[in-house]
Amino acid sequence: MKKEQSAKAIRTRNDIIVHIVLAILAVIWTFPIFWVVMTSFRAEKGSYVSSFFPKSFTLDNYIKLFTDTTILNFPKMFLNTLIIAVFSCLLSTFFLLSAAYCLSRLRYKMRKPYMNMAMILGLFPGFMSMVAVYFILKAVGLTEGGMIRLALILCYSGGSALGFQIAKGFFDTTPMAIDEAAMIDGCTRWQIFTKITLPLSKPIVIYTILTSFIGPWVDFIFAKVICRANADQYTVAIGLWKMLEKEYIDNWYTCFAAGAVIISIPIALLFLKLQKYYVNGMSGAVKG
């Protein structure tokens, strides 16, 4: 009896320690988010203040983002980013899932060399090719005016098929017998892919959609290289960076925090909207 009580006391103590550690980590992880949200409602201007909590709260920072467009046109930047992210997401998802399905189900001569090449290329950071990509885009006239958005969409989605490894691994778990039965019934490869494989692969489809959308939505470096001084084509990442430059930081610092909160909303909504489909796919997919 005493041994059981002692073991129970040890387990209770360990659980308390684990919960304390997790609570501390949760505070550390959420503190920057809390600070940004509080700053977005702060009435005091400038980046240097004497107190952590705002002395007064206001919605003017959010209003200014969408009304004061003479210097930094945040609504235009938001629209540019939304267009780029949505179209890049659609193309990237299609390219990646198609490539993953072909590598998982088809057998052809260059299959293994392609996978090895993609694995090697994945070891190099993407920004190594930015200068070369920029000059290629410039040569075909995609670095000026409204063509910049098309250039960014092509760049974000063009190399998406190289990230096929996770999706291919998921498709490999779907029994080949399902495909064979569908082909006996007269289905084509396209019908098998769209009507059988994808409905059974909701988790990886949702994962691909989320990552394909978040990438262009938060990217700064490549967007800055392509947009350069074309202010009407700026994305929100470039706009938020401009707000912290020395000539704007005093008047736009709290608006920067408000903008950071606003651009996080689409990502949060997208995740919340797709989360139930992710769970349903995990529980309802047929795996062998």
PDB file of C-alpha atoms in Angstrom:
ATOM      1  CA  MET A   1       0.000   0.000   0.000  1.00  0.00           C
ATOM      2  CA  LYS A   2       2.764   2.396   0.923  1.00  0.00           C
ATOM      3  CA  LYS A   3       4.595   1.616  -2.331  1.00  0.00           C
ATOM      4  CA  GLU A   4       1.454   2.365  -4.348  1.00  0.00           C
ATOM      5  CA  GLN A   5       0.940   5.659  -2.502  1.00  0.00           C
ATOM      6  CA  SER A   6       4.573   6.567  -3.027  1.00  0.00           C
ATOM      7  CA  ALA A   7       4.356   5.786  -6.756  1.00  0.00           C
ATOM      8  CA  LYS A   8       1.153   7.803  -7.041  1.00  0.00           C
ATOM      9  CA  ALA A   9       2.772  10.747  -5.247  1.00  0.00           C
ATOM     10  CA  ILE A  10       5.742  10.595  -7.626  1.00  0.00           C
ATOM     11  CA  ARG A  11       3.439  10.541 -10.666  1.00  0.00           C
ATOM     12  CA  THR A  12       1.473  13.482  -9.292  1.00  0.00           C
ATOM     13  CA  ARG A  13       4.646  15.440  -8.663  1.00  0.00           C
ATOM     14  CA  ASN A  14       5.921  14.695 -12.179  1.00  0.00           C
ATOM     15  CA  ASP A  15       2.596  15.780 -13.677  1.00  0.00           C
ATOM     16  CA  ILE A  16       2.757  19.054 -11.750  1.00  0.00           C
ATOM     17  CA  ILE A  17       6.315  19.704 -12.958  1.00  0.00           C
ATOM     18  CA  VAL A  18       5.322  18.959 -16.564  1.00  0.00           C
ATOM     19  CA  HIS A  19       2.312  21.280 -16.376  1.00  0.00           C
ATOM     20  CA  ILE A  20       4.440  24.063 -14.875  1.00  0.00           C
ATOM     21  CA  VAL A  21       7.028  23.716 -17.647  1.00  0.00           C
ATOM     22  CA  LEU A  22       4.317  23.707 -20.318  1.00  0.00           C
ATOM     23  CA  ALA A  23       2.670  26.773 -18.767  1.00  0.00           C
ATOM     24  CA  ILE A  24       6.001  28.644 -18.799  1.00  0.00           C
ATOM     25  CA  LEU A  25       6.617  27.684 -22.431  1.00  0.00           C
ATOM     26  CA  ALA A  26       3.077  28.748 -23.354  1.00  0.00           C
ATOM     27  CA  VAL A  27       3.657  32.174 -21.801  1.00  0.00           C
ATOM     28  CA  ILE A  28       6.970  32.541 -23.660  1.00  0.00           C
ATOM     29  CA  TRP A  29       5.411  31.528 -26.985  1.00  0.00           C
ATOM     30  CA  THR A  30       2.331  33.739 -26.674  1.00  0.00           C
ATOM     31  CA  PHE A  31       4.084  36.790 -25.215  1.00  0.00           C
ATOM     32  CA  PRO A  32       5.169  38.271 -28.601  1.00  0.00           C
ATOM     33  CA  ILE A  33       1.626  37.812 -29.940  1.00  0.00           C
ATOM     34  CA  PHE A  34       0.166  39.490 -26.881  1.00  0.00           C
ATOM     35  CA  TRP A  35       2.638  42.358 -27.201  1.00  0.00           C
ATOM     36  CA  VAL A  36       1.803  42.954 -30.878  1.00  0.00           C
ATOM     37  CA  VAL A  37      -1.937  42.943 -30.183  1.00  0.00           C
ATOM     38  CA  MET A  38      -1.553  45.369 -27.262  1.00  0.00           C
ATOM     39  CA  THR A  39       0.678  47.660 -29.315  1.00  0.00           C
ATOM     40  CA  SER A  40      -1.832  47.706 -32.159  1.00  0.00           C
ATOM     41  CA  PHE A  41      -4.382  49.350 -29.827  1.00  0.00           C
ATOM     42  CA  ARG A  42      -1.927  51.780 -28.222  1.00  0.00           C
ATOM     43  CA  ALA A  43      -2.727  55.463 -28.560  1.00  0.00           C
ATOM     44  CA  GLU A  44       0.845  56.689 -27.901  1.00  0.00           C
ATOM     45  CA  LYS A  45       2.943  57.118 -31.015  1.00  0.00           C
ATOM     46  CA  GLY A  46       6.541  56.067 -31.637  1.00  0.00           C
ATOM     47  CA  SER A  47       8.544  52.992 -30.763  1.00  0.00           C
ATOM     48  CA  TYR A  48       9.930  54.215 -27.442  1.00  0.00           C
ATOM     49  CA  VAL A  49       7.457  54.194 -24.556  1.00  0.00           C
ATOM     50  CA  SER A  50       7.875  54.103 -20.799  1.00  0.00           C
ATOM     51  CA  SER A  51       5.335  51.352 -20.055  1.00  0.00           C
ATOM     52  CA  PHE A  52       4.587  47.926 -21.465  1.00  0.00           C
ATOM     53  CA  PHE A  53       0.808  48.276 -21.291  1.00  0.00           C
ATOM     54  CA  PRO A  54      -0.752  51.110 -23.312  1.00  0.00           C
ATOM     55  CA  LYS A  55      -1.807  54.103 -21.252  1.00  0.00           C
ATOM     56  CA  SER A  56      -4.819  54.536 -23.508  1.00  0.00           C
ATOM     57  CA  PHE A  57      -6.446  52.417 -26.189  1.00  0.00           C
ATOM     58  CA  THR A  58      -7.658  53.405 -29.630  1.00  0.00           C
ATOM     59  CA  LEU A  59      -8.798  51.956 -32.958  1.00  0.00           C
ATOM     60  CA  ASP A  60      -7.154  54.772 -34.914  1.00  0.00           C
ATOM     61  CA  ASN A  61      -4.206  52.577 -35.852  1.00  0.00           C
ATOM     62  CA  TYR A  62      -6.469  50.172 -37.728  1.00  0.00           C
ATOM     63  CA  ILE A  63      -8.450  53.018 -39.274  1.00  0.00           C
ATOM     64  CA  LYS A  64      -5.266  54.742 -40.439  1.00  0.00           C
ATOM     65  CA  LEU A  65      -4.098  51.623 -42.252  1.00  0.00           C
ATOM     66  CA  PHE A  66      -7.109  51.713 -44.562  1.00  0.00           C
ATOM     67  CA  THR A  67      -7.663  55.469 -44.832  1.00  0.00           C
ATOM     68  CA  ASP A  68      -4.196  57.053 -44.961  1.00  0.00           C
ATOM     69  CA  THR A  69      -3.018  55.759 -48.333  1.00  0.00           C
ATOM     70  CA  THR A  70      -0.994  58.761 -49.463  1.00  0.00           C
ATOM     71  CA  ILE A  71       2.347  57.365 -48.235  1.00  0.00           C
ATOM     72  CA  LEU A  72       1.807  53.637 -47.620  1.00  0.00           C
ATOM     73  CA  ASN A  73      -1.196  52.163 -49.420  1.00  0.00           C
ATOM     74  CA  PHE A  74      -1.931  49.201 -47.140  1.00  0.00           C
ATOM     75  CA  PRO A  75      -5.247  48.178 -48.837  1.00  0.00           C
ATOM     76  CA  LYS A  76      -3.434  47.916 -52.179  1.00  0.00           C
ATOM     77  CA  MET A  77      -0.640  45.885 -50.597  1.00  0.00           C
ATOM     78  CA  PHE A  78      -3.177  43.602 -48.929  1.00  0.00           C
ATOM     79  CA  LEU A  79      -5.009  43.055 -52.237  1.00  0.00           C
ATOM     80  CA  ASN A  80      -1.740  42.351 -54.074  1.00  0.00           C
ATOM     81  CA  THR A  81      -0.716  39.801 -51.479  1.00  0.00           C
ATOM     82  CA  LEU A  82      -4.133  38.133 -51.448  1.00  0.00           C
ATOM     83  CA  ILE A  83      -4.173  37.749 -55.246  1.00  0.00           C
ATOM     84  CA  ILE A  84      -0.624  36.377 -55.312  1.00  0.00           C
ATOM     85  CA  ALA A  85      -1.202  33.997 -52.401  1.00  0.00           C
ATOM     86  CA  VAL A  86      -4.512  32.607 -53.701  1.00  0.00           C
ATOM     87  CA  PHE A  87      -3.322  31.914 -57.249  1.00  0.00           C
ATOM     88  CA  SER A  88       0.042  30.600 -56.040  1.00  0.00           C
ATOM     89  CA  CYS A  89      -1.785  28.317 -53.619  1.00  0.00           C
ATOM     90  CA  LEU A  90      -4.020  26.878 -56.340  1.00  0.00           C
ATOM     91  CA  LEU A  91      -1.185  26.293 -58.801  1.00  0.00           C
ATOM     92  CA  SER A  92       1.257  24.988 -56.193  1.00  0.00           C
ATOM     93  CA  THR A  93      -1.278  22.552 -54.775  1.00  0.00           C
ATOM     94  CA  PHE A  94      -2.096  21.192 -58.226  1.00  0.00           C
ATOM     95  CA  PHE A  95       1.549  20.900 -59.305  1.00  0.00           C
ATOM     96  CA  LEU A  96       2.740  19.295 -56.068  1.00  0.00           C
ATOM     97  CA  LEU A  97      -0.069  16.762 -55.712  1.00  0.00           C
ATOM     98  CA  SER A  98       0.130  15.833 -59.400  1.00  0.00           C
ATOM     99  CA  ALA A  99       3.879  15.276 -59.241  1.00  0.00           C
ATOM    100  CA  ALA A 100       3.578  13.313 -55.997  1.00  0.00           C
ATOM    101  CA  TYR A 101       0.843  11.083 -57.438  1.00  0.00           C
ATOM    102  CA  CYS A 102       2.831  10.376 -60.626  1.00  0.00           C
ATOM    103  CA  LEU A 103       5.956   9.497 -58.641  1.00  0.00           C
ATOM    104  CA  SER A 104       3.941   7.283 -56.320  1.00  0.00           C
ATOM    105  CA  ARG A 105       1.853   5.413 -58.891  1.00  0.00           C
ATOM    106  CA  LEU A 106       3.691   5.508 -62.225  1.00  0.00           C
ATOM    107  CA  ARG A 107       6.941   3.768 -63.136  1.00  0.00           C
ATOM    108  CA  TYR A 108       9.052   5.352 -65.861  1.00  0.00           C
ATOM    109  CA  LYS A 109      12.701   5.683 -66.808  1.00  0.00           C
ATOM    110  CA  MET A 110      13.589   9.057 -65.215  1.00  0.00           C
ATOM    111  CA  ARG A 111      11.581   8.535 -62.023  1.00  0.00           C
ATOM    112  CA  LYS A 112      14.421   7.794 -59.617  1.00  0.00           C
ATOM    113  CA  PRO A 113      16.873  10.317 -61.152  1.00  0.00           C
ATOM    114  CA  TYR A 114      14.212  13.019 -60.784  1.00  0.00           C
ATOM    115  CA  MET A 115      13.604  12.170 -57.146  1.00  0.00           C
ATOM    116  CA  ASN A 116      17.353  12.196 -56.437  1.00  0.00           C
ATOM    117  CA  MET A 117      17.757  15.514 -58.240  1.00  0.00           C
ATOM    118  CA  ALA A 118      14.848  17.037 -56.304  1.00  0.00           C
ATOM    119  CA  MET A 119      16.328  15.785 -53.049  1.00  0.00           C
ATOM    120  CA  ILE A 120      19.685  17.415 -53.836  1.00  0.00           C
ATOM    121  CA  LEU A 121      18.130  20.703 -54.986  1.00  0.00           C
ATOM    122  CA  GLY A 122      16.065  20.796 -51.794  1.00  0.00           C
ATOM    123  CA  LEU A 123      19.289  21.034 -49.783  1.00  0.00           C
ATOM    124  CA  PHE A 124      20.019  24.485 -51.210  1.00  0.00           C
ATOM    125  CA  PRO A 125      18.133  27.567 -49.951  1.00  0.00           C
ATOM    126  CA  GLY A 126      15.835  29.160 -52.491  1.00  0.00           C
ATOM    127  CA  PHE A 127      17.316  32.649 -52.232  1.00  0.00           C
ATOM    128  CA  MET A 128      20.538  31.395 -53.894  1.00  0.00           C
ATOM    129  CA  SER A 129      18.764  31.584 -57.254  1.00  0.00           C
ATOM    130  CA  MET A 130      17.007  34.918 -56.714  1.00  0.00           C
ATOM    131  CA  VAL A 131      19.412  37.013 -58.782  1.00  0.00           C
ATOM    132  CA  ALA A 132      19.316  34.581 -61.697  1.00  0.00           C
ATOM    133  CA  VAL A 133      15.516  34.333 -61.521  1.00  0.00           C
ATOM    134  CA  TYR A 134      15.214  38.118 -61.440  1.00  0.00           C
ATOM    135  CA  PHE A 135      17.273  38.569 -64.610  1.00  0.00           C
ATOM    136  CA  ILE A 136      15.292  35.821 -66.363  1.00  0.00           C
ATOM    137  CA  LEU A 137      12.052  37.578 -65.444  1.00  0.00           C
ATOM    138  CA  LYS A 138      13.509  40.908 -66.549  1.00  0.00           C
ATOM    139  CA  ALA A 139      14.495  39.431 -69.910  1.00  0.00           C
ATOM    140  CA  VAL A 140      10.911  38.340 -70.595  1.00  0.00           C
ATOM    141  CA  GLY A 141       9.396  41.618 -69.337  1.00  0.00           C
ATOM    142  CA  LEU A 142       7.841  40.453 -66.069  1.00  0.00           C
ATOM    143  CA  THR A 143       9.505  42.902 -63.687  1.00  0.00           C
ATOM    144  CA  GLU A 144       7.549  46.061 -64.482  1.00  0.00           C
ATOM    145  CA  GLY A 145       4.028  47.229 -63.715  1.00  0.00           C
ATOM    146  CA  GLY A 146       1.208  44.768 -63.312  1.00  0.00           C
ATOM    147  CA  MET A 147       3.328  41.889 -64.603  1.00  0.00           C
ATOM    148  CA  ILE A 148       5.132  41.751 -61.251  1.00  0.00           C
ATOM    149  CA  ARG A 149       2.217  39.911 -59.658  1.00  0.00           C
ATOM    150  CA  LEU A 150       2.293  37.332 -62.454  1.00  0.00           C
ATOM    151  CA  ALA A 151       6.051  36.968 -61.977  1.00  0.00           C
ATOM    152  CA  LEU A 152       5.648  36.306 -58.262  1.00  0.00           C
ATOM    153  CA  ILE A 153       2.859  33.781 -58.866  1.00  0.00           C
ATOM    154  CA  LEU A 154       4.988  31.901 -61.387  1.00  0.00           C
ATOM    155  CA  CYS A 155       8.012  31.897 -59.086  1.00  0.00           C
ATOM    156  CA  TYR A 156       6.128  30.787 -55.989  1.00  0.00           C
ATOM    157  CA  SER A 157       4.318  27.973 -57.790  1.00  0.00           C
ATOM    158  CA  GLY A 158       6.912  26.990 -60.403  1.00  0.00           C
ATOM    159  CA  GLY A 159       9.169  25.017 -58.079  1.00  0.00           C
ATOM    160  CA  SER A 160       6.458  23.597 -55.857  1.00  0.00           C
ATOM    161  CA  ALA A 161       6.689  20.116 -57.396  1.00  0.00           C
ATOM    162  CA  LEU A 162      10.166  19.706 -55.879  1.00  0.00           C
ATOM    163  CA  GLY A 163       8.518  19.384 -52.466  1.00  0.00           C
ATOM    164  CA  PHE A 164       6.731  16.165 -53.400  1.00  0.00           C
ATOM    165  CA  GLN A 165       8.317  13.951 -50.729  1.00  0.00           C
ATOM    166  CA  ILE A 166       5.654  14.275 -48.014  1.00  0.00           C
ATOM    167  CA  ALA A 167       2.707  13.953 -50.400  1.00  0.00           C
ATOM    168  CA  LYS A 168       4.316  11.009 -52.189  1.00  0.00           C
ATOM    169  CA  GLY A 169       4.841   9.235 -48.877  1.00  0.00           C
ATOM    170  CA  PHE A 170       1.172   9.719 -48.087  1.00  0.00           C
ATOM    171  CA  PHE A 171       0.016   8.465 -51.496  1.00  0.00           C
ATOM    172  CA  ASP A 172       2.231   5.390 -51.067  1.00  0.00           C
ATOM    173  CA  THR A 173       0.073   4.323 -48.115  1.00  0.00           C
ATOM    174  CA  THR A 174      -3.039   4.097 -50.317  1.00  0.00           C
ATOM    175  CA  PRO A 175      -3.389   0.474 -51.516  1.00  0.00           C
ATOM    176  CA  MET A 176      -2.652  -0.076 -55.201  1.00  0.00           C
ATOM    177  CA  ALA A 177      -5.583  -2.490 -55.281  1.00  0.00           C
ATOM    178  CA  ILE A 178      -7.949   0.496 -55.218  1.00  0.00           C
ATOM    179  CA  ASP A 179      -6.387   1.908 -58.390  1.00  0.00           C
ATOM    180  CA  GLU A 180      -6.414  -1.492 -60.077  1.00  0.00           C
ATOM    181  CA  ALA A 181     -10.091  -2.008 -59.252  1.00  0.00           C
ATOM    182  CA  ALA A 182     -10.939   1.432 -60.637  1.00  0.00           C
ATOM    183  CA  MET A 183      -9.016   0.746 -63.864  1.00  0.00           C
ATOM    184  CA  ILE A 184     -10.897  -2.528 -64.308  1.00  0.00           C
ATOM    185  CA  ASP A 185     -14.128  -0.516 -64.021  1.00  0.00           C
ATOM    186  CA  GLY A 186     -12.912   1.739 -66.830  1.00  0.00           C
ATOM    187  CA  CYS A 187     -11.522   4.744 -64.935  1.00  0.00           C
ATOM    188  CA  THR A 188      -8.670   6.731 -66.415  1.00  0.00           C
ATOM    189  CA  ARG A 189      -5.626   7.830 -64.405  1.00  0.00           C
ATOM    190  CA  TRP A 190      -7.092  11.336 -64.141  1.00  0.00           C
ATOM    191  CA  GLN A 191     -10.387  10.002 -62.796  1.00  0.00           C
ATOM    192  CA  ILE A 192      -8.572   7.804 -60.276  1.00  0.00           C
ATOM    193  CA  PHE A 193      -6.500  10.774 -59.124  1.00  0.00           C
ATOM    194  CA  THR A 194      -9.382  13.248 -58.808  1.00  0.00           C
ATOM    195  CA  LYS A 195     -12.257  10.997 -57.711  1.00  0.00           C
ATOM    196  CA  ILE A 196     -10.531   8.336 -55.614  1.00  0.00           C
ATOM    197  CA  THR A 197      -7.028   9.284 -54.473  1.00  0.00           C
ATOM    198  CA  LEU A 198      -7.657  12.913 -53.514  1.00  0.00           C
ATOM    199  CA  PRO A 199     -10.848  12.200 -51.486  1.00  0.00           C
ATOM    200  CA  LEU A 200      -8.876   9.549 -49.576  1.00  0.00           C
ATOM    201  CA  SER A 201      -5.995  11.971 -49.032  1.00  0.00           C
ATOM    202  CA  LYS A 202      -7.684  14.955 -47.401  1.00  0.00           C
ATOM    203  CA  PRO A 203      -4.992  15.413 -44.722  1.00  0.00           C
ATOM    204  CA  ILE A 204      -2.159  15.876 -47.221  1.00  0.00           C
ATOM    205  CA  VAL A 205      -4.353  18.012 -49.485  1.00  0.00           C
ATOM    206  CA  ILE A 206      -5.176  20.351 -46.599  1.00  0.00           C
ATOM    207  CA  TYR A 207      -1.540  20.428 -45.496  1.00  0.00           C
ATOM    208  CA  THR A 208      -0.473  21.339 -49.033  1.00  0.00           C
ATOM    209  CA  ILE A 209      -3.082  24.091 -49.292  1.00  0.00           C
ATOM    210  CA  LEU A 210      -2.027  25.635 -45.989  1.00  0.00           C
ATOM    211  CA  THR A 211       1.705  25.619 -46.739  1.00  0.00           C
ATOM    212  CA  SER A 212       1.181  26.811 -50.319  1.00  0.00           C
ATOM    213  CA  PHE A 213      -0.850  29.781 -49.086  1.00  0.00           C
ATOM    214  CA  ILE A 214       1.315  30.764 -46.125  1.00  0.00           C
ATOM    215  CA  GLY A 215       4.545  30.824 -48.155  1.00  0.00           C
ATOM    216  CA  PRO A 216       3.619  33.682 -50.552  1.00  0.00           C
ATOM    217  CA  TRP A 217       1.581  35.419 -47.844  1.00  0.00           C
ATOM    218  CA  VAL A 218       4.547  35.980 -45.508  1.00  0.00           C
ATOM    219  CA  ASP A 219       7.445  36.102 -47.980  1.00  0.00           C
ATOM    220  CA  PHE A 220       9.533  39.255 -47.924  1.00  0.00           C
ATOM    221  CA  ILE A 221      12.947  38.683 -49.500  1.00  0.00           C
ATOM    222  CA  PHE A 222      11.882  37.452 -52.929  1.00  0.00           C
ATOM    223  CA  ALA A 223       8.980  39.911 -53.156  1.00  0.00           C
ATOM    224  CA  LYS A 224      11.368  42.771 -52.353  1.00  0.00           C
ATOM    225  CA  VAL A 225      13.829  41.651 -55.042  1.00  0.00           C
ATOM    226  CA  ILE A 226      11.129  41.482 -57.722  1.00  0.00           C
ATOM    227  CA  CYS A 227       9.099  44.558 -56.731  1.00  0.00           C
ATOM    228  CA  ARG A 228      12.094  46.851 -56.123  1.00  0.00           C
ATOM    229  CA  ALA A 229      10.753  50.452 -56.185  1.00  0.00           C
ATOM    230  CA  ASN A 230       7.335  49.637 -57.689  1.00  0.00           C
ATOM    231  CA  ALA A 231       5.301  50.811 -54.688  1.00  0.00           C
ATOM    232  CA  ASP A 232       1.952  49.995 -56.312  1.00  0.00           C
ATOM    233  CA  GLN A 233       2.980  46.318 -56.470  1.00  0.00           C
ATOM    234  CA  TYR A 234       4.210  45.989 -52.872  1.00  0.00           C
ATOM    235  CA  THR A 235       3.011  43.100 -50.749  1.00  0.00           C
ATOM    236  CA  VAL A 236       2.085  43.426 -47.070  1.00  0.00           C
ATOM    237  CA  ALA A 237       5.474  42.085 -45.970  1.00  0.00           C
ATOM    238  CA  ILE A 238       7.223  44.912 -47.804  1.00  0.00           C
ATOM    239  CA  GLY A 239       4.664  47.419 -46.528  1.00  0.00           C
ATOM    240  CA  LEU A 240       5.205  46.404 -42.903  1.00  0.00           C
ATOM    241  CA  TRP A 241       8.962  46.627 -43.411  1.00  0.00           C
ATOM    242  CA  LYS A 242       8.601  50.135 -44.842  1.00  0.00           C
ATOM    243  CA  MET A 243       6.661  51.195 -41.732  1.00  0.00           C
ATOM    244  CA  LEU A 244       9.759  50.519 -39.626  1.00  0.00           C
ATOM    245  CA  GLU A 245      12.091  52.680 -41.700  1.00  0.00           C
ATOM    246  CA  LYS A 246      13.443  55.737 -39.919  1.00  0.00           C
ATOM    247  CA  GLU A 247      11.300  58.240 -41.840  1.00  0.00           C
ATOM    248  CA  TYR A 248       8.062  56.388 -41.039  1.00  0.00           C
ATOM    249  CA  ILE A 249       8.593  54.628 -37.718  1.00  0.00           C
ATOM    250  CA  ASP A 250       7.393  57.476 -35.474  1.00  0.00           C
ATOM    251  CA  ASN A 251       4.029  57.756 -37.205  1.00  0.00           C
ATOM    252  CA  TRP A 252       3.557  54.176 -38.384  1.00  0.00           C
ATOM    253  CA  TYR A 253       4.979  52.034 -35.585  1.00  0.00           C
ATOM    254  CA  THR A 254       1.637  51.241 -33.966  1.00  0.00           C
ATOM    255  CA  CYS A 255       0.106  50.831 -37.417  1.00  0.00           C
ATOM    256  CA  PHE A 256       2.793  48.237 -38.081  1.00  0.00           C
ATOM    257  CA  ALA A 257       1.473  46.230 -35.116  1.00  0.00           C
ATOM    258  CA  ALA A 258      -2.096  46.675 -36.382  1.00  0.00           C
ATOM    259  CA  GLY A 259      -1.051  45.475 -39.824  1.00  0.00           C
ATOM    260  CA  ALA A 260       0.666  42.429 -38.299  1.00  0.00           C
ATOM    261  CA  VAL A 261      -2.594  41.528 -36.554  1.00  0.00           C
ATOM    262  CA  ILE A 262      -4.634  41.990 -39.732  1.00  0.00           C
ATOM    263  CA  ILE A 263      -2.444  39.822 -41.949  1.00  0.00           C
ATOM    264  CA  SER A 264      -2.570  37.015 -39.377  1.00  0.00           C
ATOM    265  CA  ILE A 265      -6.369  36.863 -39.617  1.00  0.00           C
ATOM    266  CA  PRO A 266      -6.618  35.182 -43.078  1.00  0.00           C
ATOM    267  CA  ILE A 267      -4.124  32.509 -42.045  1.00  0.00           C
ATOM    268  CA  ALA A 268      -5.996  31.855 -38.797  1.00  0.00           C
ATOM    269  CA  LEU A 269      -9.351  31.713 -40.605  1.00  0.00           C
ATOM    270  CA  LEU A 270      -7.956  29.404 -43.261  1.00  0.00           C
ATOM    271  CA  PHE A 271      -6.598  27.024 -40.638  1.00  0.00           C
ATOM    272  CA  LEU A 272      -9.789  27.067 -38.591  1.00  0.00           C
ATOM    273  CA  LYS A 273     -11.898  26.510 -41.700  1.00  0.00           C
ATOM    274  CA  LEU A 274      -9.826  23.584 -42.940  1.00  0.00           C
ATOM    275  CA  GLN A 275      -9.071  22.010 -39.580  1.00  0.00           C
ATOM    276  CA  LYS A 276     -12.291  19.983 -39.424  1.00  0.00           C
ATOM    277  CA  TYR A 277     -11.664  18.648 -42.924  1.00  0.00           C
ATOM    278  CA  TYR A 278      -8.164  17.690 -41.820  1.00  0.00           C
ATOM    279  CA  VAL A 279      -9.568  15.760 -38.858  1.00  0.00           C
ATOM    280  CA  ASN A 280     -12.302  14.155 -40.959  1.00  0.00           C
ATOM    281  CA  GLY A 281      -9.751  13.090 -43.543  1.00  0.00           C
ATOM    282  CA  MET A 282      -7.535  11.579 -40.881  1.00  0.00           C
ATOM    283  CA  SER A 283     -10.398   9.555 -39.428  1.00  0.00           C
ATOM    284  CA  GLY A 284     -12.165   8.648 -42.667  1.00  0.00           C
ATOM    285  CA  ALA A 285      -9.378   7.835 -45.104  1.00  0.00           C
ATOM    286  CA  VAL A 286      -8.977   4.179 -46.067  1.00  0.00           C
ATOM    287  CA  LYS A 287      -5.398   3.084 -45.489  1.00  0.00           C
ATOM    288  CA  GLY A 288      -3.716  -0.268 -45.911  1.00  0.00           C
TER     289      GLY A 288
END
